[in-house]
Coordinates of N, CA, C and O in Angstrom, one line a residue:
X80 N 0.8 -1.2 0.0 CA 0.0 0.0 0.0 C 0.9 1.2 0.0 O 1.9 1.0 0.7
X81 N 0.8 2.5 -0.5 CA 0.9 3.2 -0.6 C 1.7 4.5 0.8 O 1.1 4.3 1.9
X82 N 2.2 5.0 0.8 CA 1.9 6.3 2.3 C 2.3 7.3 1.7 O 3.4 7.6 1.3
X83 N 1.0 8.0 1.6 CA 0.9 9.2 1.0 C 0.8 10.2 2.1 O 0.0 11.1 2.0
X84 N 1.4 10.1 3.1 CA 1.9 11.2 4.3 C 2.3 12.7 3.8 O 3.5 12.7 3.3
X85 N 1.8 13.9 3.8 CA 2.0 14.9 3.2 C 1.5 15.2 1.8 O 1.5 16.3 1.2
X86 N 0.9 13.7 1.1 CA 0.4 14.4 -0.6 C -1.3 13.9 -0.2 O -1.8 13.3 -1.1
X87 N -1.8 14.1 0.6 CA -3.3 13.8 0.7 C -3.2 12.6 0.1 O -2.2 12.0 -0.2
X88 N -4.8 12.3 -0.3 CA -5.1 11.1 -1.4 C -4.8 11.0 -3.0 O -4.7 12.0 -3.7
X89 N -4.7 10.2 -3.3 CA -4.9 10.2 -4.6 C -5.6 8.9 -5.4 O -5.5 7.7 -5.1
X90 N -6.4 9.7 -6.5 CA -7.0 9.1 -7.1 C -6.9 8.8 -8.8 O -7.0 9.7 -9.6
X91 N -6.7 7.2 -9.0 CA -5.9 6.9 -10.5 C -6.8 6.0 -10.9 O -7.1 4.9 -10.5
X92 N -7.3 7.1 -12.3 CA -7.9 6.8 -13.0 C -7.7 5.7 -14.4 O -7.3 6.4 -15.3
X93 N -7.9 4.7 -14.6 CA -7.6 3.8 -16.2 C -8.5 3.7 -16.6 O -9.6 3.7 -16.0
X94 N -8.4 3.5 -18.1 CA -9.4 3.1 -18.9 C -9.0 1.4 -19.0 O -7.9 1.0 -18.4
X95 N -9.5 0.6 -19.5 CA -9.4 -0.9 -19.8 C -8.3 -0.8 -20.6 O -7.9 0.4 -21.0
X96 N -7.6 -1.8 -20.9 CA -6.8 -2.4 -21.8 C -7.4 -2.6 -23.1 O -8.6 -3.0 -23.2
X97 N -6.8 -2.4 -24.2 CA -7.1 -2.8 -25.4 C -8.4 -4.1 -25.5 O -8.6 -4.4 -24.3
X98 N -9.0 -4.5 -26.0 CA -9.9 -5.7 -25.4 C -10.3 -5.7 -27.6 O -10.2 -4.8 -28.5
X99 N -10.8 -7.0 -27.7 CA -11.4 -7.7 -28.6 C -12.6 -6.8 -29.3 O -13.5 -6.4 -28.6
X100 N -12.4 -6.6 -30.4 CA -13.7 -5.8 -31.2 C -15.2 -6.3 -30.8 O -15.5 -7.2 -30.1
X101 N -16.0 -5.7 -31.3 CA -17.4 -6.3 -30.8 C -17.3 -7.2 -31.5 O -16.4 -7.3 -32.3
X102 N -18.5 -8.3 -31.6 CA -18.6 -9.3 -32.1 C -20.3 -10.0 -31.9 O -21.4 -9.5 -32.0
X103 N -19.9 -11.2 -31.6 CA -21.3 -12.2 -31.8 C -21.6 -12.1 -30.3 O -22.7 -12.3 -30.0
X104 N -20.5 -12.0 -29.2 CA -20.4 -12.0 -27.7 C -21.3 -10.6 -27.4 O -21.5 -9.6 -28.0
X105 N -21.8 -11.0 -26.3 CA -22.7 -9.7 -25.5 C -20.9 -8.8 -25.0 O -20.0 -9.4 -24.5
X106 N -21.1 -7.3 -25.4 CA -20.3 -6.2 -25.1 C -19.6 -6.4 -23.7 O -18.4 -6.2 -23.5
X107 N -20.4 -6.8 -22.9 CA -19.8 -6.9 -21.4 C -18.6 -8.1 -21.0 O -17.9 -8.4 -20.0
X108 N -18.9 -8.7 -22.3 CA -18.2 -10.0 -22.2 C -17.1 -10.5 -22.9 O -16.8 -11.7 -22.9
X109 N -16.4 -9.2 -23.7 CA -15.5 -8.9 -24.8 C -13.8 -9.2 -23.6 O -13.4 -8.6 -22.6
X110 N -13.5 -9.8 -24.2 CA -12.1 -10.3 -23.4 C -10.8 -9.0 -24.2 O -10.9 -8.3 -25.2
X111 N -9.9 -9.2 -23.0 CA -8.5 -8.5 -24.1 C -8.2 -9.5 -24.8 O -8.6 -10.7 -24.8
X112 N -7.2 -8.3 -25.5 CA -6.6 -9.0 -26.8 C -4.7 -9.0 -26.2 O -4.3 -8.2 -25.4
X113 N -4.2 -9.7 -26.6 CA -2.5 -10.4 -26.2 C -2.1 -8.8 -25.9 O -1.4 -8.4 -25.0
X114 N -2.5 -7.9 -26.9 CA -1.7 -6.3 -26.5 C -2.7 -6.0 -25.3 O -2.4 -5.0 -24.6
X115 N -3.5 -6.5 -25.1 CA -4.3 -5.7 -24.0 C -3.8 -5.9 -22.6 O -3.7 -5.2 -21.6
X116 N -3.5 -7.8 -22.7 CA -2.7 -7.9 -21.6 C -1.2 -7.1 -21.4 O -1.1 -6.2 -20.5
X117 N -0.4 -7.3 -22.0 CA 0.6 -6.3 -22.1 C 0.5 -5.4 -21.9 O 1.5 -5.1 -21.3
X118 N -0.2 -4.4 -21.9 CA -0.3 -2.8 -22.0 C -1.0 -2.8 -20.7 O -0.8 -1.7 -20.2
X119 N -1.8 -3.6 -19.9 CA -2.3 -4.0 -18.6 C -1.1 -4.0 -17.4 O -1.1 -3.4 -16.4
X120 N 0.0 -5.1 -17.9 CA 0.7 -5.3 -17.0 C 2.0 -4.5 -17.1 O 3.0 -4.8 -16.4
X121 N 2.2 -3.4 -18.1 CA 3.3 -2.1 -18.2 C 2.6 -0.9 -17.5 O 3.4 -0.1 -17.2
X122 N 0.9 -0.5 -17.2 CA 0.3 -0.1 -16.2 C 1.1 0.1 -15.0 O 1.6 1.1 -14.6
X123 N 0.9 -1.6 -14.4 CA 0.7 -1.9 -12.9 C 2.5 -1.8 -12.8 O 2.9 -1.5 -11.7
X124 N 3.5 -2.0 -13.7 CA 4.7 -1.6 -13.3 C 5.2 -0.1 -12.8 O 5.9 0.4 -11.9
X125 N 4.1 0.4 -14.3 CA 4.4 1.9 -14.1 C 3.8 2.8 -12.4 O 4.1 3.9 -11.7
X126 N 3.0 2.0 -12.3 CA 2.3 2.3 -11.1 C 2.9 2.0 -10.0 O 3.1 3.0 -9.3
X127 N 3.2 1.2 -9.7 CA 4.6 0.5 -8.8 C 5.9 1.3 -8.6 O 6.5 1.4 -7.5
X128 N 6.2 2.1 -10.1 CA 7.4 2.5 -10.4 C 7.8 4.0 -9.7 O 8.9 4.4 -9.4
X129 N 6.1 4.7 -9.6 CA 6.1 5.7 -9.1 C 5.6 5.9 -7.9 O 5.9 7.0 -7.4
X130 N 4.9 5.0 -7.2 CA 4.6 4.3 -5.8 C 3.0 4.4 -5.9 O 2.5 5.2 -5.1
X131 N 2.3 3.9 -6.7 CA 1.0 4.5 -6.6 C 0.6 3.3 -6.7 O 0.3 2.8 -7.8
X132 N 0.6 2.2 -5.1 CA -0.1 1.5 -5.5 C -1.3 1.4 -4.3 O -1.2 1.5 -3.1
X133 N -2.5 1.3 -5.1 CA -4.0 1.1 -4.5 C -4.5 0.4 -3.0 O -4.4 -0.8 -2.8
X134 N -4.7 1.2 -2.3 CA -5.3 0.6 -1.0 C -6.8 0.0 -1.5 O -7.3 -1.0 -1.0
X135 N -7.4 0.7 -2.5 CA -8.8 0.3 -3.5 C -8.7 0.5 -4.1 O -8.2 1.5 -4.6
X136 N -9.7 -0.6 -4.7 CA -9.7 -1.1 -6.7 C -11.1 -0.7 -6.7 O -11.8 -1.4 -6.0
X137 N -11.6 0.1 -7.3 CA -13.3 -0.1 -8.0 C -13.0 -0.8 -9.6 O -12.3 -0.2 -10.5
X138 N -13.4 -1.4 -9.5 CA -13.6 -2.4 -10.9 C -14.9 -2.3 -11.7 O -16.0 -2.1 -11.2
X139 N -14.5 -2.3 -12.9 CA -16.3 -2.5 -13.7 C -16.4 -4.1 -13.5 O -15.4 -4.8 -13.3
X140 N -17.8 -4.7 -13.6 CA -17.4 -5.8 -14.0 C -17.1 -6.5 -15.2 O -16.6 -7.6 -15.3
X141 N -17.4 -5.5 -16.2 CA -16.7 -6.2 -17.5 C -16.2 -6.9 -17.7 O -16.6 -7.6 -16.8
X142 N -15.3 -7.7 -18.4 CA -14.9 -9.1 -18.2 C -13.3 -8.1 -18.9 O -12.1 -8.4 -18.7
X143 N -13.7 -6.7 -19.9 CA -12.4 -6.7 -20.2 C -11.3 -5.5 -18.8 O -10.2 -5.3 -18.5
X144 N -12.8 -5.0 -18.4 CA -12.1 -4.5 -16.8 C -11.2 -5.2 -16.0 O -10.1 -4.8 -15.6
X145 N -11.9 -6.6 -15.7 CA -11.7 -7.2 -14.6 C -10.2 -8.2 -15.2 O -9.6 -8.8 -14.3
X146 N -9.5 -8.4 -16.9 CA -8.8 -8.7 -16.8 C -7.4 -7.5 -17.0 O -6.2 -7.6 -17.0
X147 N -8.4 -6.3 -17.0 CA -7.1 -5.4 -17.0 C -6.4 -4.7 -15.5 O -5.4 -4.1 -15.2
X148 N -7.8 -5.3 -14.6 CA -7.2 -5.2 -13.0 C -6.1 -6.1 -12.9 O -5.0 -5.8 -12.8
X149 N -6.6 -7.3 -13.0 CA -5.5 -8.3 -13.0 C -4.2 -8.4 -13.5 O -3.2 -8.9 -13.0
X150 N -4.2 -7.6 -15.0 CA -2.6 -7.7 -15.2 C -2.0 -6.4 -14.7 O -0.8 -6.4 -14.7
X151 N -2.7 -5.1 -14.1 CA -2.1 -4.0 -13.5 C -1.4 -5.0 -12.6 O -0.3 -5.4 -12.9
X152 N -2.1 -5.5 -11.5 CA -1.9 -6.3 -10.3 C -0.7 -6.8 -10.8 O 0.3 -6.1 -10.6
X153 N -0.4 -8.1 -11.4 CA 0.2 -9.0 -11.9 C 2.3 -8.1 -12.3 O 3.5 -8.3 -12.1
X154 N 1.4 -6.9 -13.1 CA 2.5 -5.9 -13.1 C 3.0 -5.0 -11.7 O 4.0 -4.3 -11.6
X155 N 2.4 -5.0 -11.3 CA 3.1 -4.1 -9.7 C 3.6 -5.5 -8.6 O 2.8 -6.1 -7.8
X156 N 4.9 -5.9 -8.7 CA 5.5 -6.7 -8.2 C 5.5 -7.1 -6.6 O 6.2 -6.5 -5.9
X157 N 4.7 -8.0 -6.1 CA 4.3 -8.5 -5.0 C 3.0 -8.1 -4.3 O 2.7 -8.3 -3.1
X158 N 2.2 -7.4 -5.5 CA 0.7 -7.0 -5.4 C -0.3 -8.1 -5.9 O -0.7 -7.9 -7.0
X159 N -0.7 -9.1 -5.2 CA -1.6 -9.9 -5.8 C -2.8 -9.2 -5.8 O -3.1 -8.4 -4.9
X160 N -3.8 -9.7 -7.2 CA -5.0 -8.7 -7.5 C -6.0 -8.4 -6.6 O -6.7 -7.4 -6.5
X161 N -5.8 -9.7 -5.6 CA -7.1 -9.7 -4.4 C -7.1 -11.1 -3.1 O -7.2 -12.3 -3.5
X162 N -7.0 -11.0 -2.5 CA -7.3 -12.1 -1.3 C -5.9 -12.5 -1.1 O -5.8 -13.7 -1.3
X163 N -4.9 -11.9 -0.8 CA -3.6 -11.8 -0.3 C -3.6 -12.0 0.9 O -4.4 -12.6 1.5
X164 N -2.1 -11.2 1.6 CA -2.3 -11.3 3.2 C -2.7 -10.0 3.8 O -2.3 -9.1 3.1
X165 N -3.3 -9.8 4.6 CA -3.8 -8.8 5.3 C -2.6 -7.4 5.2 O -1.9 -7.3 6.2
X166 N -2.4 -6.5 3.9 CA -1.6 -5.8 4.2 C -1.4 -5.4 3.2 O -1.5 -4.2 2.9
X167 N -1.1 -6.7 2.0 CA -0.6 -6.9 0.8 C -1.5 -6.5 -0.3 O -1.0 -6.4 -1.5
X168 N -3.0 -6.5 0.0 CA -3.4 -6.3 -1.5 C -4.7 -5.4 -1.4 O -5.4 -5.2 -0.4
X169 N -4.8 -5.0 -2.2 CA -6.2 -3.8 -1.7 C -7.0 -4.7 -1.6 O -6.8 -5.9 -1.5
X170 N -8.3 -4.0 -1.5 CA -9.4 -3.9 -1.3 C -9.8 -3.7 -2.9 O -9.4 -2.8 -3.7
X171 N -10.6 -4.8 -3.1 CA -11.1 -5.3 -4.7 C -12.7 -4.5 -4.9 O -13.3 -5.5 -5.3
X172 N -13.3 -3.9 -4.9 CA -14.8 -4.2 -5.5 C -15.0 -3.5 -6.6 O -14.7 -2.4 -7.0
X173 N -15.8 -4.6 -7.1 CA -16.4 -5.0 -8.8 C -18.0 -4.6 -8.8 O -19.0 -5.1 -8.6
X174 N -17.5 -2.7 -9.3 CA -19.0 -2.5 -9.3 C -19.9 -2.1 -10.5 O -19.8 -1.3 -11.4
X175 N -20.9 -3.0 -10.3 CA -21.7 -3.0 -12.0 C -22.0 -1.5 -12.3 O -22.1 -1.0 -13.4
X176 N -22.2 -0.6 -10.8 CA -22.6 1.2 -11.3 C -21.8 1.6 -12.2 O -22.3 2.3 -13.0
X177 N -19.9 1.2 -12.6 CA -19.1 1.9 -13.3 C -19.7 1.1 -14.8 O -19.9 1.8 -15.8
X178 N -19.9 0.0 -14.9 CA -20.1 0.1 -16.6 C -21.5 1.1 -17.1 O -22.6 1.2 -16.7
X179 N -20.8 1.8 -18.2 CA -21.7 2.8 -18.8 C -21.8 3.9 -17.9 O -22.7 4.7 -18.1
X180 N -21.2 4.1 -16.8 CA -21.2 5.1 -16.0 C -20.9 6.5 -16.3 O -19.7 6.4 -16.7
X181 N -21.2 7.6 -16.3 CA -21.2 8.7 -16.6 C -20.2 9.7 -15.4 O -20.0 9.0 -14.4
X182 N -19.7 10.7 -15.2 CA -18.8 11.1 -14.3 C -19.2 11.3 -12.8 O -18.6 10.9 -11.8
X183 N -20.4 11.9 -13.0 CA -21.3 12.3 -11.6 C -21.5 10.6 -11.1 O -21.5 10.4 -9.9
X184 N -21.7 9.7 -11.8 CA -21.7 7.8 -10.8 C -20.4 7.6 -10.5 O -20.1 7.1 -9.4
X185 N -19.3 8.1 -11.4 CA -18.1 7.4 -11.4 C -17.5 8.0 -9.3 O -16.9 7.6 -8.3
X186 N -18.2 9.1 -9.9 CA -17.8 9.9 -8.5 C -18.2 9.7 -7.2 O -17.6 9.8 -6.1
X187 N -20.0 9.2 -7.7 CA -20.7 8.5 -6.8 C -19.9 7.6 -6.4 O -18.9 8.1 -5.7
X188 N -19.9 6.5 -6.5 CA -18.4 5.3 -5.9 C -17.4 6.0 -5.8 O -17.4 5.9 -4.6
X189 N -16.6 6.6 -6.0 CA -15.6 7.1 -5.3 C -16.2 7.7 -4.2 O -15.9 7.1 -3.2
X190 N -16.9 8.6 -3.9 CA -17.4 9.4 -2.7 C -17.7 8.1 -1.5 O -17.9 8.5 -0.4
X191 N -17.9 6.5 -1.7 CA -17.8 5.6 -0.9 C -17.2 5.0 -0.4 O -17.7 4.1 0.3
X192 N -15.9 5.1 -0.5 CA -14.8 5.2 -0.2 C -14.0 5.7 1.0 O -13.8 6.9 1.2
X193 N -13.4 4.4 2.2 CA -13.4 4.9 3.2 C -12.2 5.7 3.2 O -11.2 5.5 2.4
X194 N -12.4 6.9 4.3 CA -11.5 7.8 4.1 C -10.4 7.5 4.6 O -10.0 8.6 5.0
X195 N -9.5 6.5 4.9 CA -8.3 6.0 5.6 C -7.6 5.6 4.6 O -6.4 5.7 4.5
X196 N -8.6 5.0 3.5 CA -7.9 5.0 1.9 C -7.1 6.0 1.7 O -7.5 7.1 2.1
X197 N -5.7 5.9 0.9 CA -5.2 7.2 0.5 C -4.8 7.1 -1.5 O -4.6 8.0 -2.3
X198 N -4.7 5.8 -1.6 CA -4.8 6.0 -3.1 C -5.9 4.8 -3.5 O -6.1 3.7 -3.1
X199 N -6.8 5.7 -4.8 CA -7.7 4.7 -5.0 C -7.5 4.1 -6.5 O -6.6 4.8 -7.0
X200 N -7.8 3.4 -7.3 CA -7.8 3.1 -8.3 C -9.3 2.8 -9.1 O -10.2 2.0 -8.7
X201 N -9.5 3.5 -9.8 CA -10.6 3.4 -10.6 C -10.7 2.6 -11.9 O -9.6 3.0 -12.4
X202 N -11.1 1.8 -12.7 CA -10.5 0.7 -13.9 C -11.8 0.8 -14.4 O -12.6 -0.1 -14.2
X203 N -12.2 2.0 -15.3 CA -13.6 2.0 -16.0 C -13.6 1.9 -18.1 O -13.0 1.1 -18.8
X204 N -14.3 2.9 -18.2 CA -14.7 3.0 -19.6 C -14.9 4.6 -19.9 O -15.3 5.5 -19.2
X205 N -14.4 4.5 -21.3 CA -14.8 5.7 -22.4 C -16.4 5.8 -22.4 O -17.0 4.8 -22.7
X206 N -16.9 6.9 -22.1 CA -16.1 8.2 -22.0 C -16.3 8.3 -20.7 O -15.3 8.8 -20.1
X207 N -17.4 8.1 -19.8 CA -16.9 8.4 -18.6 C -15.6 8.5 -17.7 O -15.6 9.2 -16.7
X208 N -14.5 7.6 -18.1 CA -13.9 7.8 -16.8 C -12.9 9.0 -17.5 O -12.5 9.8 -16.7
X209 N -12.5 9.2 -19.2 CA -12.3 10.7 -19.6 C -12.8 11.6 -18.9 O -12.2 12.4 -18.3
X210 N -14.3 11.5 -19.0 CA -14.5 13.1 -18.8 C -14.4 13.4 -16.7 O -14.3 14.4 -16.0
X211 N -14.4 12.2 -16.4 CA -14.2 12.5 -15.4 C -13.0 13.3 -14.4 O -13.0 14.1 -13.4
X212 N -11.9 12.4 -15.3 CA -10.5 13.3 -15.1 C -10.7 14.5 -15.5 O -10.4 15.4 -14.7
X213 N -11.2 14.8 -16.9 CA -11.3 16.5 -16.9 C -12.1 17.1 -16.2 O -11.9 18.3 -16.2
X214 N -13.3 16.7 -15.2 CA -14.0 17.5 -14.7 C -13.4 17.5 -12.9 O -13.8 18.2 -12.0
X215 N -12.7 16.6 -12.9 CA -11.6 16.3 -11.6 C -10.5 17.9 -11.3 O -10.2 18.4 -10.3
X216 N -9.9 18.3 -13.0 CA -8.9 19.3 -12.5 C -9.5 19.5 -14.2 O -9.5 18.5 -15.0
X217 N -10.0 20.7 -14.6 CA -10.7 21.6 -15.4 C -9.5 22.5 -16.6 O -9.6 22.7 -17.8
X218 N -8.2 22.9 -15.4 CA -7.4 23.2 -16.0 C -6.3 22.5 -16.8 O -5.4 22.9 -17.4
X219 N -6.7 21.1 -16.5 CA -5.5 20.3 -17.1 C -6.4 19.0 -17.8 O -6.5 17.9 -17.2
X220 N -6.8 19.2 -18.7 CA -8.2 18.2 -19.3 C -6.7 17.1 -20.3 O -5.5 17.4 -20.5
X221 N -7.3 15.9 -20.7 CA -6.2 15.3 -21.4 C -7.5 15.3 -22.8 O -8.4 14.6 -23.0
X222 N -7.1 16.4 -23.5 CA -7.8 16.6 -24.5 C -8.6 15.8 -25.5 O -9.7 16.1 -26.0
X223 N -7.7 14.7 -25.5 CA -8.5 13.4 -26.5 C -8.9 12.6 -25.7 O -9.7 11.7 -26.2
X224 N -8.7 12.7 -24.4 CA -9.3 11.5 -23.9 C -8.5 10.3 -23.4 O -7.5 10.3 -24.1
X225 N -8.5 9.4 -22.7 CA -7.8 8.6 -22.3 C -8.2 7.0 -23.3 O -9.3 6.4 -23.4
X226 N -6.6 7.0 -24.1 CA -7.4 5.2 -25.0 C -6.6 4.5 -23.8 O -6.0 4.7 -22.8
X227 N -6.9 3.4 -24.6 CA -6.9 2.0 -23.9 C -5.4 2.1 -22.7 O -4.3 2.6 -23.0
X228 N -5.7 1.6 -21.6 CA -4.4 1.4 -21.0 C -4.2 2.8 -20.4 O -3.4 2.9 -19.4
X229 N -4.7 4.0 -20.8 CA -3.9 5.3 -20.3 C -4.0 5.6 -18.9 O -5.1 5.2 -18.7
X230 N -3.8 6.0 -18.1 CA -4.4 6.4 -16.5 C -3.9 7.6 -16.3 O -3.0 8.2 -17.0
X231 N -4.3 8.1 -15.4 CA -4.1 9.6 -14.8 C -4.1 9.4 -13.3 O -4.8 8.6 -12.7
X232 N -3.1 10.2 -12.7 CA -3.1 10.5 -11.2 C -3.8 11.9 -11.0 O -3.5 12.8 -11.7
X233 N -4.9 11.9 -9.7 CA -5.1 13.2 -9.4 C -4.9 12.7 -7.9 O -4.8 11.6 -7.4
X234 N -4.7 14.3 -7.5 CA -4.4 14.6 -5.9 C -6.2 15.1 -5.2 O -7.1 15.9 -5.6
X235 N -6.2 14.5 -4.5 CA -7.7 14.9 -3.7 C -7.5 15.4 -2.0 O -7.4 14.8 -1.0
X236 N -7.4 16.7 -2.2 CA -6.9 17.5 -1.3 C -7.9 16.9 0.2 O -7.4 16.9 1.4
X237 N -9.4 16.3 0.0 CA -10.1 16.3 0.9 C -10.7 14.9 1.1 O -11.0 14.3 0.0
X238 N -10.8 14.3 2.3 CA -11.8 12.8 2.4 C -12.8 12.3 1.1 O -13.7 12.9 0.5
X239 N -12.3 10.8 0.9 CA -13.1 10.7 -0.5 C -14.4 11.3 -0.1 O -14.7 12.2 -0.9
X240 N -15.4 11.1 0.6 CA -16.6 11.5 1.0 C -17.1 12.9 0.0 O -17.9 13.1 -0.9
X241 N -15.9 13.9 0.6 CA -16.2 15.4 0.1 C -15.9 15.5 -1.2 O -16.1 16.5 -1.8
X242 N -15.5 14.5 -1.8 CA -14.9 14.9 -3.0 C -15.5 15.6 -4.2 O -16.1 14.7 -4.8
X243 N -15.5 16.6 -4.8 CA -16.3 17.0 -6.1 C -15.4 17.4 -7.0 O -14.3 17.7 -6.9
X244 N -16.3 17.4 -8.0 CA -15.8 18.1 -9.6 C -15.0 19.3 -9.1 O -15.3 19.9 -8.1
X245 N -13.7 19.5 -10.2 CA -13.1 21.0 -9.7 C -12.3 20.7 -9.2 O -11.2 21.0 -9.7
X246 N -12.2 19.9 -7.9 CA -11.0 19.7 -6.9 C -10.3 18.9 -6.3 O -10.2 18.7 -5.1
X247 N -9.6 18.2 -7.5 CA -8.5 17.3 -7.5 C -7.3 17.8 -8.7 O -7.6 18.0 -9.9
X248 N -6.4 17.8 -8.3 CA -5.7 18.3 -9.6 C -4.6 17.1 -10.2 O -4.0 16.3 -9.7
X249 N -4.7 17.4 -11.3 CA -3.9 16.3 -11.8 C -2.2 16.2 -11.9 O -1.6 17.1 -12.5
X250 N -1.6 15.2 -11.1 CA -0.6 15.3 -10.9 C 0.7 14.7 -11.7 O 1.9 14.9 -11.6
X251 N -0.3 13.8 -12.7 CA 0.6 12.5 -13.1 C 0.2 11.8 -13.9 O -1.0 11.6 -13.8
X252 N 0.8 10.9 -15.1 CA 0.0 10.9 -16.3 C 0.6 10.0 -16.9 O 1.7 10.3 -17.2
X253 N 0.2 8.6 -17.5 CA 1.0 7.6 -18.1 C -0.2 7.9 -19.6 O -1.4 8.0 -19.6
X254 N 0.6 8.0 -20.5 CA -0.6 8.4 -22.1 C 0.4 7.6 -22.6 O 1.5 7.9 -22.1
X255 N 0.3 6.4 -23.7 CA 0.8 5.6 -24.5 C 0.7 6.3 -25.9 O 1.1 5.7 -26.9

């Protein structure tokens, strides 16, 4: 976990991993694709690399969310994805509110978030978890949007509880 002693919380936003085109499969059930896992588990290094790793996971349940948590995990070295030892691995939940979620839900679940947490991880979908980063720090929008694999760090000056639009600023930025 993380000790963010002196930088408040923070909260790191991804989009999924690369994942399989639509198809004959129901959308929610679209797996990654071999670059998806890769670009999944150069994430969870890069996240590691900079110390940002998750006390909590909100997950979509997607199937292509839930394997791009896994290879983040799998990439942040001695972070297993879930059910570790008491210490070692966040706090996992897979919530169906983030698929199709819009910024004001995305926020909803984060605002549920105990406040002892200090970094959270968010693992959603275009466009919400985009526009969310931009309505997070207004002055620093990532113009196109976040593709596959991209994440952002914001700083959340206040208890997830209080958190709103406007005031988190973004601190940090993996764009492929």
């Amino acid at each position: 976990m993380t000790d963010d002693r002196g930088r408040g919380r923070t909260l790191i936003l991804l989009r999924h991993a690369k994942a399989e085109p639509p198809g004959e499969i129901p959308d929610v059930d679209r797996p990654l694709t071999a670059r998806g896992y890769t670009d999944a588990q150069a994430a969870g290094a890069w996240l590691a690399r900079h110390g940002y790793l998750p006390d909590v996971v909100l997950c979509s349940p997607a199937r292509r969310t839930r394997e791009t948590w896994h290879g983040v995990a799998a990439g942040m070295t001695g972070s297993p994805p879930e059910g570790g030892p008491a210490g070692s691995a966040p706090v996992v939940r897979y919530e169906p509110g983030i698929y199709e979620a819009l910024p004001e839900g995305l926020l909803a679940l984060v605002r549920t978030v105990s406040p002892e947490a200090r970094t959270v991880l968010l693992v959603a979908h275009n466009p919400g978890v985009s526009l969310l980063s931009n309505l997070l720090d207004r002055a620093r929008p990532v113009p196109d949007g976040l593709r596959t694999a991209d994440l952002v760090a914001h700083r959340a000056p206040v208890p997830w509880p209080d958190l709103t639009l406007g005031h988190a600023l973004l601190t940090d930025q993996r764009l492929r």
